[in-house]
XYZ file of C-alpha atoms in Angstrom:
723
model
C 0.000 0.000 0.000
C 2.859 2.348 0.823
C 4.235 1.872 -2.672
C 0.831 2.654 -4.216
C 0.101 5.718 -2.078
C 3.312 7.476 -3.056
C 2.356 8.196 -6.661
C -1.233 9.052 -5.680
C -0.098 11.707 -3.253
C 2.313 13.069 -5.829
C -0.484 13.384 -8.389
C -2.709 15.261 -5.938
C 0.070 17.701 -5.226
C 0.519 18.455 -8.895
C -3.160 19.396 -9.226
C -2.781 22.187 -6.664
C 0.358 24.154 -7.473
C 0.848 27.195 -5.317
C 3.600 29.685 -4.560
C 6.993 29.838 -6.213
C 8.159 26.548 -4.691
C 5.705 24.538 -6.779
C 6.787 26.475 -9.917
C 10.393 25.577 -9.244
C 9.497 21.927 -8.653
C 7.535 21.893 -11.902
C 10.578 23.237 -13.735
C 12.743 20.576 -12.114
C 10.274 17.863 -13.177
C 10.316 19.208 -16.727
C 14.095 19.133 -16.764
C 14.144 15.628 -15.292
C 11.552 14.385 -17.774
C 13.535 15.739 -20.721
C 15.455 12.920 -22.331
C 19.208 13.373 -22.187
C 20.521 13.536 -25.742
C 23.084 11.022 -26.708
C 26.583 12.227 -27.372
C 27.009 13.111 -31.026
C 29.435 10.996 -33.054
C 32.867 12.432 -33.693
C 32.275 13.006 -37.407
C 29.164 15.110 -36.633
C 31.141 17.231 -34.158
C 33.898 17.650 -36.736
C 31.315 18.636 -39.360
C 29.827 21.289 -37.064
C 33.263 22.628 -36.161
C 34.289 22.796 -39.813
C 31.067 24.631 -40.713
C 31.546 27.211 -37.947
C 35.250 27.619 -38.733
C 34.673 28.166 -42.453
C 31.796 30.551 -41.746
C 33.827 32.633 -39.280
C 36.760 32.687 -41.682
C 34.491 33.819 -44.512
C 32.920 36.536 -42.308
C 36.271 37.947 -41.179
C 37.737 37.708 -44.687
C 34.724 39.533 -46.161
C 35.142 42.374 -43.675
C 38.876 42.665 -44.283
C 38.498 42.572 -48.049
C 35.837 45.278 -47.956
C 38.037 47.515 -45.786
C 40.965 47.009 -48.188
C 38.681 47.720 -51.136
C 37.587 51.040 -49.571
C 41.192 51.987 -48.909
C 42.261 51.183 -52.478
C 39.264 52.993 -53.958
C 39.938 56.073 -51.825
C 43.564 56.101 -52.941
C 42.594 55.834 -56.615
C 39.920 58.501 -56.303
C 42.050 61.186 -54.643
C 45.654 60.092 -55.415
C 45.957 60.451 -51.677
C 49.540 59.240 -51.202
C 50.886 61.578 -53.922
C 49.416 64.776 -52.487
C 50.652 67.340 -50.025
C 48.990 67.598 -46.615
C 46.982 70.686 -47.605
C 45.567 68.965 -50.697
C 44.636 65.902 -48.636
C 42.794 68.019 -46.085
C 40.774 69.762 -48.793
C 39.202 66.378 -49.637
C 37.367 66.644 -46.293
C 34.384 68.816 -47.151
C 31.764 70.519 -44.972
C 31.152 69.022 -41.531
C 33.730 66.295 -42.234
C 36.418 68.972 -42.196
C 35.298 70.096 -38.737
C 35.513 66.584 -37.269
C 38.974 65.964 -38.657
C 40.213 69.397 -37.539
C 39.417 68.537 -33.914
C 41.286 65.246 -34.301
C 44.309 67.315 -35.397
C 43.838 69.629 -32.418
C 43.888 66.663 -30.039
C 47.174 65.430 -31.512
C 48.721 68.908 -31.145
C 47.648 69.243 -27.503
C 50.445 68.832 -24.905
C 48.370 66.220 -23.061
C 45.095 64.370 -23.468
C 43.537 66.172 -20.506
C 44.528 69.564 -21.895
C 43.187 68.649 -25.320
C 39.825 67.578 -23.898
C 39.606 70.777 -21.840
C 40.267 72.945 -24.901
C 37.571 71.136 -26.860
C 34.995 71.372 -24.075
C 35.750 75.088 -23.609
C 36.438 75.934 -27.240
C 36.523 79.632 -28.110
C 38.970 79.428 -31.032
C 36.601 78.098 -33.672
C 33.538 80.352 -33.874
C 33.854 84.071 -33.186
C 32.114 85.448 -30.077
C 31.052 81.936 -29.065
C 32.395 79.356 -26.609
C 31.201 75.848 -27.373
C 31.532 72.397 -25.862
C 32.637 70.774 -29.110
C 32.771 67.276 -27.616
C 29.110 67.373 -26.609
C 27.747 69.416 -29.496
C 29.512 67.470 -32.271
C 29.830 64.028 -30.601
C 33.623 64.021 -30.859
C 34.116 60.807 -28.872
C 35.445 58.971 -31.977
C 38.091 61.665 -32.456
C 39.075 61.441 -28.777
C 39.498 57.672 -28.995
C 41.356 57.872 -32.317
C 43.834 60.401 -30.921
C 44.417 58.268 -27.817
C 44.997 55.146 -29.911
C 47.332 56.989 -32.280
C 49.570 58.205 -29.467
C 49.277 55.163 -27.177
C 50.223 52.672 -29.894
C 53.235 54.681 -31.040
C 51.763 54.952 -34.530
C 53.281 58.413 -35.035
C 56.549 56.738 -36.045
C 54.844 54.380 -38.515
C 51.866 56.102 -40.124
C 50.660 59.635 -40.751
C 47.696 60.870 -38.658
C 45.326 61.144 -41.633
C 45.965 57.541 -42.715
C 45.448 56.309 -39.160
C 42.172 58.218 -38.913
C 40.626 57.043 -42.188
C 42.046 53.562 -41.566
C 39.988 53.258 -38.373
C 36.831 54.280 -40.244
C 37.507 51.801 -43.035
C 38.172 49.123 -40.424
C 34.820 49.859 -38.803
C 33.156 49.475 -42.195
C 34.742 46.043 -42.380
C 33.214 45.215 -38.995
C 29.889 46.551 -40.325
C 29.958 44.083 -43.214
C 31.060 41.237 -40.922
C 28.160 41.923 -38.541
C 25.658 41.832 -41.413
C 27.261 38.574 -42.563
C 26.853 37.030 -39.091
C 23.252 38.230 -38.751
C 22.219 36.625 -42.026
C 24.155 33.477 -41.086
C 22.392 33.232 -37.716
C 18.984 33.581 -39.312
C 19.470 31.171 -42.208
C 21.871 28.646 -40.684
C 24.283 28.854 -43.623
C 27.241 31.151 -44.200
C 26.285 31.240 -47.884
C 23.652 33.824 -46.881
C 26.404 35.941 -45.354
C 28.406 35.876 -48.575
C 25.356 36.949 -50.573
C 24.657 39.742 -48.056
C 28.169 41.125 -48.488
C 27.936 40.888 -52.285
C 24.668 42.836 -52.391
C 25.982 45.377 -49.866
C 29.092 46.166 -51.923
C 27.323 46.205 -55.286
C 24.668 48.614 -53.928
C 27.130 50.638 -51.823
C 25.847 53.876 -53.395
C 22.638 53.205 -51.448
C 24.037 51.318 -48.431
C 26.710 53.717 -47.176
C 27.992 57.280 -47.514
C 31.580 56.357 -46.738
C 32.747 57.300 -50.246
C 31.391 60.837 -50.010
C 32.273 61.779 -46.449
C 34.508 59.576 -44.313
C 34.222 61.175 -40.818
C 30.410 61.324 -40.736
C 29.014 60.262 -37.360
C 26.931 57.529 -38.967
C 30.059 55.934 -40.453
C 31.419 55.587 -36.912
C 28.106 54.554 -35.338
C 26.325 52.164 -37.709
C 28.963 49.395 -37.414
C 28.222 49.254 -33.672
C 24.499 49.152 -34.380
C 25.053 46.268 -36.807
C 26.948 44.411 -34.058
C 24.063 45.109 -31.677
C 21.527 43.762 -34.178
C 23.640 40.630 -34.728
C 23.843 40.058 -30.965
C 20.101 40.706 -30.570
C 19.345 38.217 -33.362
C 21.316 35.518 -31.583
C 19.820 36.472 -28.212
C 16.248 36.070 -29.485
C 16.846 32.585 -30.896
C 14.889 29.904 -29.038
C 17.531 27.179 -29.176
C 20.411 29.235 -27.773
C 22.397 27.739 -24.879
C 23.178 29.694 -21.715
C 26.771 30.513 -22.704
C 25.738 31.811 -26.095
C 22.918 33.796 -24.519
C 25.306 35.403 -22.037
C 27.796 36.307 -24.788
C 25.064 37.871 -26.928
C 23.774 39.838 -23.946
C 27.214 41.262 -23.129
C 27.940 42.122 -26.773
C 24.528 43.738 -27.091
C 25.088 45.839 -23.958
C 28.531 47.057 -25.055
C 27.511 47.842 -28.644
C 24.276 49.605 -27.590
C 26.130 51.936 -25.245
C 28.929 52.639 -27.748
C 26.395 53.316 -30.491
C 24.612 55.793 -28.253
C 27.855 57.600 -27.413
C 29.140 58.194 -30.945
C 25.948 59.418 -32.675
C 23.566 62.016 -31.334
C 20.617 60.565 -33.282
C 21.203 56.986 -32.123
C 18.351 57.009 -29.594
C 15.844 57.604 -32.406
C 17.022 54.464 -34.204
C 16.938 52.516 -30.934
C 13.407 53.847 -30.414
C 12.331 52.132 -33.647
C 14.034 48.968 -32.440
C 12.201 49.193 -29.116
C 8.882 49.518 -30.973
C 9.744 46.358 -32.919
C 10.507 44.487 -29.704
C 7.313 45.790 -28.094
C 5.247 44.445 -30.996
C 7.147 41.159 -30.798
C 6.308 40.945 -27.096
C 2.682 41.834 -27.782
C 2.382 38.843 -30.099
C 3.379 36.581 -27.167
C 6.112 34.804 -29.041
C 7.616 33.252 -25.906
C 10.415 35.820 -25.631
C 8.892 38.260 -23.131
C 11.632 37.876 -20.520
C 14.399 38.365 -23.066
C 12.703 41.427 -24.521
C 12.499 43.041 -21.097
C 16.188 42.328 -20.546
C 16.845 44.368 -23.677
C 14.744 47.196 -22.219
C 17.048 47.201 -19.198
C 20.029 47.606 -21.531
C 18.325 50.646 -23.067
C 17.771 52.261 -19.654
C 21.324 51.544 -18.529
C 22.791 52.964 -21.755
C 20.588 56.067 -21.618
C 21.517 57.017 -18.078
C 25.200 56.169 -18.480
C 25.211 58.181 -21.699
C 23.472 61.057 -19.918
C 26.199 61.182 -17.274
C 29.173 60.804 -19.612
C 27.799 63.158 -22.282
C 27.919 66.157 -19.933
C 24.369 65.539 -18.676
C 22.884 65.444 -22.148
C 19.235 66.309 -21.502
C 18.246 65.158 -25.007
C 18.562 61.563 -23.763
C 16.194 62.191 -20.849
C 13.485 63.645 -23.091
C 14.041 61.064 -25.834
C 11.018 58.963 -26.877
C 13.127 55.849 -26.234
C 13.268 56.460 -22.484
C 9.544 57.270 -22.296
C 8.640 54.112 -24.213
C 10.885 51.819 -22.149
C 9.619 53.212 -18.829
C 6.024 52.817 -20.039
C 6.730 49.215 -21.049
C 8.279 48.393 -17.692
C 5.293 49.879 -15.835
C 2.841 47.993 -18.038
C 4.779 44.791 -17.394
C 4.310 45.206 -13.640
C 0.547 45.585 -14.081
C 0.309 42.478 -16.249
C 2.167 39.977 -14.087
C -0.783 38.145 -12.512
C -2.915 37.717 -15.633
C -3.385 34.099 -16.655
C -2.568 33.416 -20.312
C -4.999 31.959 -22.809
C -8.199 33.318 -21.255
C -10.592 35.907 -22.654
C -9.482 38.306 -19.925
C -5.886 37.914 -21.089
C -6.882 38.938 -24.628
C -8.683 42.009 -23.348
C -5.676 42.835 -21.196
C -3.461 42.656 -24.284
C -5.528 45.366 -25.950
C -5.590 47.440 -22.759
C -1.841 46.937 -22.350
C -1.193 48.175 -25.895
C -3.313 51.275 -25.305
C -1.721 51.819 -21.890
C 1.814 51.695 -23.302
C 1.022 54.186 -26.073
C -0.722 56.581 -23.674
C 1.982 56.323 -21.018
C 4.751 56.904 -23.571
C 3.223 60.148 -24.834
C 2.332 61.322 -21.315
C 5.778 60.601 -19.872
C 7.499 62.320 -22.791
C 5.388 65.451 -22.342
C 6.046 65.488 -18.582
C 9.801 65.032 -19.087
C 9.914 67.914 -21.558
C 8.014 70.113 -19.108
C 10.385 69.533 -16.198
C 13.737 68.798 -17.861
C 15.474 71.811 -19.453
C 16.484 70.703 -22.918
C 17.478 71.943 -26.327
C 16.228 68.989 -28.301
C 16.405 69.610 -32.025
C 13.404 71.935 -32.318
C 14.267 72.732 -35.919
C 13.797 69.037 -36.724
C 10.167 69.183 -35.612
C 9.608 72.343 -37.654
C 11.217 70.681 -40.652
C 8.932 67.638 -40.330
C 5.869 69.894 -40.085
C 6.811 71.613 -43.347
C 7.877 68.315 -44.943
C 4.464 66.725 -44.373
C 2.564 69.860 -45.385
C 1.341 70.677 -41.875
C 2.852 74.132 -42.037
C 4.181 76.644 -44.568
C 7.252 78.780 -44.105
C 9.474 81.288 -45.854
C 12.307 80.593 -43.456
C 15.596 80.262 -45.329
C 16.977 77.410 -43.229
C 13.826 75.283 -43.423
C 13.499 75.734 -47.184
C 17.205 75.078 -47.677
C 16.889 71.784 -45.793
C 13.818 70.835 -47.832
C 15.838 71.366 -51.008
C 18.584 68.951 -49.936
C 18.480 65.786 -52.024
C 19.017 63.542 -48.979
C 15.882 64.955 -47.300
C 13.560 64.423 -50.248
C 11.642 61.296 -51.234
C 13.680 58.561 -52.953
C 14.072 58.906 -56.697
C 13.161 56.259 -59.252
C 16.874 55.678 -59.844
C 17.171 54.294 -56.315
C 14.583 51.567 -56.944
C 16.004 50.921 -60.407
C 19.489 50.293 -58.999
C 18.143 47.861 -56.388
C 16.140 46.055 -59.056
C 19.061 45.766 -61.480
C 21.117 44.000 -58.812
C 18.119 41.650 -58.196
C 18.023 42.782 -54.553
C 14.610 44.433 -54.468
C 12.592 41.585 -56.094
C 14.006 38.958 -53.727
C 13.590 41.262 -50.724
C 9.899 41.769 -51.544
C 9.415 38.008 -51.980
C 11.102 37.180 -48.661
C 9.284 39.972 -46.820
C 5.859 38.874 -48.102
C 6.396 35.223 -47.112
C 7.737 36.102 -43.646
C 5.035 38.694 -43.050
C 2.176 36.374 -44.044
C 3.638 33.583 -41.925
C 3.855 36.010 -39.001
C 0.187 36.990 -39.451
C -0.705 33.290 -39.539
C 1.058 32.765 -36.204
C -0.717 35.749 -34.649
C -4.145 34.391 -35.636
C -3.230 31.025 -34.167
C -2.364 32.784 -30.948
C -5.663 34.652 -30.959
C -7.562 31.383 -31.514
C -5.640 29.712 -28.641
C -3.988 27.177 -30.910
C -0.863 25.831 -29.303
C 2.444 26.348 -31.072
C 5.265 23.863 -31.117
C 8.161 24.447 -28.747
C 10.631 23.514 -31.475
C 9.750 24.207 -35.086
C 11.165 21.692 -37.562
C 11.841 22.142 -41.261
C 8.875 19.954 -42.189
C 6.483 22.286 -40.328
C 7.132 25.189 -42.708
C 6.375 27.862 -40.089
C 9.086 30.460 -40.397
C 6.795 33.024 -38.760
C 7.124 31.298 -35.377
C 10.772 32.278 -34.993
C 11.050 35.404 -32.815
C 14.226 36.727 -34.461
C 12.550 36.584 -37.880
C 9.499 38.473 -36.644
C 11.698 41.153 -35.094
C 13.560 41.705 -38.367
C 10.343 41.808 -40.387
C 8.844 44.503 -38.154
C 12.114 46.441 -37.968
C 12.686 46.465 -41.718
C 9.091 47.601 -42.343
C 9.556 50.533 -39.947
C 12.898 51.531 -41.463
C 11.555 51.094 -44.986
C 8.555 53.307 -44.250
C 10.870 56.126 -43.184
C 13.192 55.566 -46.147
C 10.210 56.019 -48.479
C 9.748 59.514 -47.039
C 13.342 60.723 -46.645
C 15.981 59.394 -49.011
C 18.837 59.951 -46.553
C 17.361 57.269 -44.302
C 17.903 54.648 -47.000
C 21.406 54.184 -45.566
C 19.779 52.747 -42.441
C 17.356 50.528 -44.362
C 19.196 49.178 -47.424
C 21.908 47.212 -45.525
C 19.171 45.246 -43.750
C 17.384 44.769 -47.065
C 20.566 43.009 -48.259
C 20.689 40.915 -45.096
C 16.990 39.915 -45.089
C 16.897 39.074 -48.799
C 20.048 36.948 -48.530
C 18.704 35.139 -45.480
C 15.420 34.345 -47.231
C 16.757 32.862 -50.435
C 19.263 30.743 -48.462
C 16.757 29.509 -45.868
C 15.127 26.104 -46.472
C 12.475 27.072 -43.914
C 11.285 29.965 -46.058
C 10.955 27.797 -49.162
C 9.239 25.102 -47.083
C 6.753 27.670 -45.766
C 5.941 28.657 -49.337
C 5.536 25.024 -50.425
C 3.206 24.315 -47.482
C 0.905 27.061 -48.705
C 1.095 25.812 -52.298
C 0.490 22.215 -51.108
C 3.182 20.876 -53.353
C 2.796 17.117 -53.897
C 4.670 16.218 -57.099
C 8.121 16.609 -55.514
C 9.077 16.045 -51.904
C 8.852 19.605 -50.485
C 11.709 19.203 -47.983
C 14.085 17.979 -50.670
C 13.050 20.756 -53.052
C 13.448 23.384 -50.284
C 16.978 22.179 -49.564
C 17.865 22.222 -53.255
C 16.463 25.721 -53.826
C 18.181 27.125 -50.725
C 21.499 26.160 -52.348
C 20.697 26.614 -56.036
C 19.002 30.049 -55.937
C 21.789 31.885 -54.043
C 24.397 30.154 -56.211
C 22.692 31.347 -59.399
C 22.302 34.856 -57.956
C 25.955 34.907 -56.899
C 27.195 33.799 -60.319
C 25.059 36.380 -62.128
C 26.261 39.144 -59.792
C 29.866 38.041 -60.275
C 29.517 38.072 -64.070
C 27.803 41.472 -64.251
C 29.255 43.529 -61.398
C 32.700 42.131 -60.566
C 34.297 43.597 -63.741
C 32.798 46.993 -62.811
C 34.347 46.847 -59.333
C 37.731 45.975 -60.793
C 37.422 48.797 -63.334
C 36.746 51.263 -60.512
C 39.911 50.160 -58.740
C 41.995 50.353 -61.906
C 40.620 53.690 -63.077
C 42.635 56.682 -61.885
C 40.413 59.571 -60.808
C 41.837 62.967 -60.014
C 40.561 65.374 -57.395
C 41.846 68.712 -58.672
C 40.873 71.928 -56.890
C 43.702 74.453 -57.400
C 41.558 77.482 -56.546
C 40.823 76.227 -53.037
C 44.482 75.287 -52.553
C 45.553 78.789 -53.607
C 42.988 80.374 -51.260
C 44.158 78.334 -48.253
C 47.796 79.095 -49.081
C 47.060 82.822 -49.249
C 45.221 82.770 -45.914
C 48.102 80.958 -44.173
C 50.688 83.374 -45.604
C 48.914 86.738 -45.690
C 46.066 86.818 -43.177
C 46.768 87.951 -39.593
C 46.566 85.294 -36.884
C 43.654 87.124 -35.243
C 41.651 87.286 -38.477
C 38.042 86.075 -38.549
C 36.630 84.811 -41.862
C 33.019 84.925 -43.035
C 31.509 82.966 -45.905
C 29.448 79.882 -46.650
C 29.438 77.323 -43.795
C 30.896 74.590 -46.033
C 33.900 76.733 -46.920
C 34.329 77.806 -43.298
C 34.743 74.176 -42.283
C 37.595 73.748 -44.774
C 39.239 76.999 -43.599
C 39.101 75.841 -39.979
C 40.769 72.541 -40.911
C 43.409 73.786 -43.355
C 44.440 77.037 -41.665
C 43.165 76.949 -38.094
C 41.801 80.501 -38.408
C 38.616 81.532 -36.621
C 35.345 81.621 -38.593
C 31.873 83.077 -38.122
C 29.839 79.938 -38.832
C 30.067 76.159 -39.176
C 28.242 73.557 -41.328
C 26.348 72.146 -38.342
C 22.565 71.967 -38.089
C 21.904 70.955 -34.493
C 22.334 74.383 -32.909
C 19.816 77.207 -33.292
C 22.443 79.933 -32.887
C 24.668 78.448 -35.604
C 21.647 78.065 -37.898
C 20.823 81.739 -37.406
C 24.444 82.696 -38.069
C 24.466 80.681 -41.289
C 21.315 82.412 -42.505
C 22.712 85.847 -41.695
C 26.071 85.200 -43.359
C 24.322 83.851 -46.471
C 22.823 87.350 -46.896
C 25.960 88.225 -48.875
C 24.179 86.492 -51.781
C 20.910 88.442 -51.321
C 19.661 91.795 -52.562
C 20.746 93.760 -49.517
C 22.639 97.029 -49.210
C 26.352 97.241 -48.480
C 25.551 98.851 -45.135
C 23.254 95.967 -44.091
C 25.879 93.366 -44.977
C 28.563 95.369 -43.204
C 26.484 95.534 -40.009
C 25.818 91.779 -40.107
C 29.485 90.889 -40.598
C 30.840 93.287 -37.987
C 28.293 92.005 -35.445
C 30.205 88.704 -35.616
C 33.618 90.467 -35.527
C 34.434 89.276 -39.045
C 37.541 90.810 -40.605
C 37.498 89.081 -44.015
C 34.637 88.119 -46.344
C 34.894 85.358 -48.960
C 32.425 85.391 -51.864
C 32.138 82.144 -53.834
C 31.434 82.489 -57.514
C 29.787 79.038 -57.591
C 27.047 80.235 -55.212
C 26.719 83.749 -56.600
C 26.284 82.502 -60.185
C 24.664 79.191 -59.263
C 22.651 77.517 -61.990
C 20.730 74.857 -60.075
C 18.777 72.027 -61.634
C 15.858 72.800 -59.316
C 14.737 76.374 -59.715
C 13.731 77.837 -56.387
C 16.329 75.794 -54.516
C 19.334 77.964 -55.267
C 20.698 79.845 -52.266
C 19.922 83.237 -53.828
C 16.351 82.137 -54.655
C 15.733 80.979 -51.086
C 17.106 84.266 -49.752
C 14.831 86.265 -52.067
C 11.836 84.262 -50.787
C 12.847 84.754 -47.153
C 13.426 88.488 -47.665
C 10.161 88.925 -49.574
C 11.806 89.960 -52.838
C 9.825 87.445 -54.902
C 6.259 86.149 -54.801
C 6.154 82.525 -53.615
C 2.459 82.166 -52.679
C -0.833 83.643 -53.729
C -1.666 86.761 -51.783
C 1.964 87.635 -51.015
C 3.123 91.102 -51.884
C 6.323 91.616 -53.848
C 8.837 93.682 -51.903
C 10.947 95.635 -54.334
C 14.641 95.895 -53.511
C 16.444 98.955 -54.818
C 19.763 97.196 -54.248
C 21.346 94.737 -56.612
C 22.588 91.330 -55.486
C 25.448 92.054 -53.112
C 27.820 89.356 -54.406
C 27.584 90.892 -57.902
C 27.703 94.535 -56.908
C 30.717 94.231 -54.593
C 32.861 92.957 -57.480
C 32.345 96.163 -59.495
C 34.309 98.256 -56.965
C 32.169 101.376 -56.790
C 30.736 103.403 -53.911
C 29.314 102.614 -51.390
C 30.718 99.048 -51.623
C 34.361 100.157 -51.744
C 33.747 102.217 -48.606
C 33.027 99.116 -46.574
C 34.999 96.379 -48.366
C 38.434 96.240 -49.986
C 39.314 93.388 -52.302
C 42.619 91.819 -51.274
C 42.656 88.527 -53.192
C 40.781 86.762 -55.942
C 40.968 83.835 -58.328
C 38.493 82.090 -60.627
C 36.361 80.770 -57.754
C 36.855 83.035 -54.743
C 36.882 86.761 -54.013
C 38.307 87.835 -50.649
C 37.420 91.253 -49.201
C 38.863 92.912 -46.145
C 36.154 94.460 -44.005
C 37.213 98.037 -43.356
C 37.409 99.123 -39.750
C 37.604 102.831 -40.724
C 34.945 103.650 -43.266
C 35.657 106.236 -45.950
C 32.576 107.673 -47.690
C 34.239 108.921 -50.823
C 32.260 108.811 -54.025
């Protein structure tokens, strides 16, 4: 009887689980009931090791080859090694020149501490203005590059400029490697990684801006984001062991924080990622605990970034923080709801509404109580962009005219189609999206899902990492359809998702399940297609695009700008050390880098004061009097004015987007809307009139240098009113 009562008592106890002790015992029983897998034969272990080794070797080799390709292409494009230092520096245009100039300043500083102090209390760049350049321009990459250059003793081996661009090219190699690994993790074959890299390089005009501007913040930041996405992909996988999960978590934490430190707009991209994870969690795809661990990484990175970025209030009022806090609060309110019931479904809807409401409310409250200078001009730009507001403001209209801030052109879609990327991406996205919807409806109808999905099941939509990438790419793609500059965030993941899909037997099996294929064994056909399709794509890409890549490397391009070189040489030889130059912001960035002289404005668009300065200095190309221009320039303590012939006589392809047209609209000298009154200007365009050398222009300005592209005028301190 004693032997019979034992099991009976045990069964009764299982019917009444209570408290955490019973939960733990249930877990132990589940673990004990799980059959212990037999040790795999040696040849299977060797096969797995060989597969991982070859894949890792291919990933690292792809990254290294891409970095070497960028270096070789850059050398061919600019003849970099055959140029003098001044000519090399001129290749850094606009804001890129500013970033590199601060890297040079750090190397010239007597110590690292002194260099950081001078950058955080910088009054030698912009006249009448002291700025914290490290915070305002996110100069953490330049700080690290200068430390590495001096700490490694590279000054005896390599020139500073080669070390600097070499780091950026190396990061681009890591970028490609991370995309390779992500596609490999999702598909299970490193062939997908190879195809990802091929598509990325072939479509590099639309995947990266590294060729146009090396020091851009996104070129430093996006490789870290790619590493974070790769780690997140591995972390979300259902069959990951504890060691792999821990490694992915640590890599994700480190890359998230680094990404947030090097790019001021990083929290917006992480906000989109958080929305994707929130939707993934809402679909109850068995990854709720992991998703909330990622939320903790966001909070940790935000507050650590806030402290180390000189108490950057933009992080406190960011939508990312509001969303994560709202999600954590909603999680606390949802703990005791039993799954699978009608109440649980209602609570899901309430939870979704609660999170959205809390996010908006918290963000408004934070902005009310936290002093911040969050990019207000961005909100104004978006209002005008979407037609919610109209403006004559020069800065807003100038931004709207920038090609990168307009909707994508047809050429963009044509290029993606010619490389076969877009058709396969659409196919993969449709299959994954429909499979995801199928899984959601099964959840709603309380149909149980398998703990482990096999190839024969053909349910790719049950994999959490796939669902995350589908949602994330849809969000990024939606933004890229509005603003072309955001395609550089979206297109790399288009390459990765398309490559994963065509190389994944699961995706083909999902398609065959829907088609109810009976003539051929669907599993066998899926395995064949997952090898044959990427092979055919790879061979066609090799035949069509590889010769073009080789031609680009063999073709010698020449960057020849003698007028700018002559101007910089004249400034360094003739201008006083205390001189302050005024002109277009793009040119001022080059002057700061090449000469070190102080300027009146910079090509930066995250500071309201600098935006106002830029607009005022641009008045030299408007129909304003010599006296008005003189007052504007002297208010910024400018001593020299540089007029660019390319802007003064600009013949733009888009009429109404030339600088002088935008100034005429802002000043009311032309009619831009019905009902506006034309304001007649009795003055000619200043940049034309000042060249003629007649009164009153010669009373205020004296020409001291000119060439085919630039006219330099000294701003008179003693004004002579002689006719």
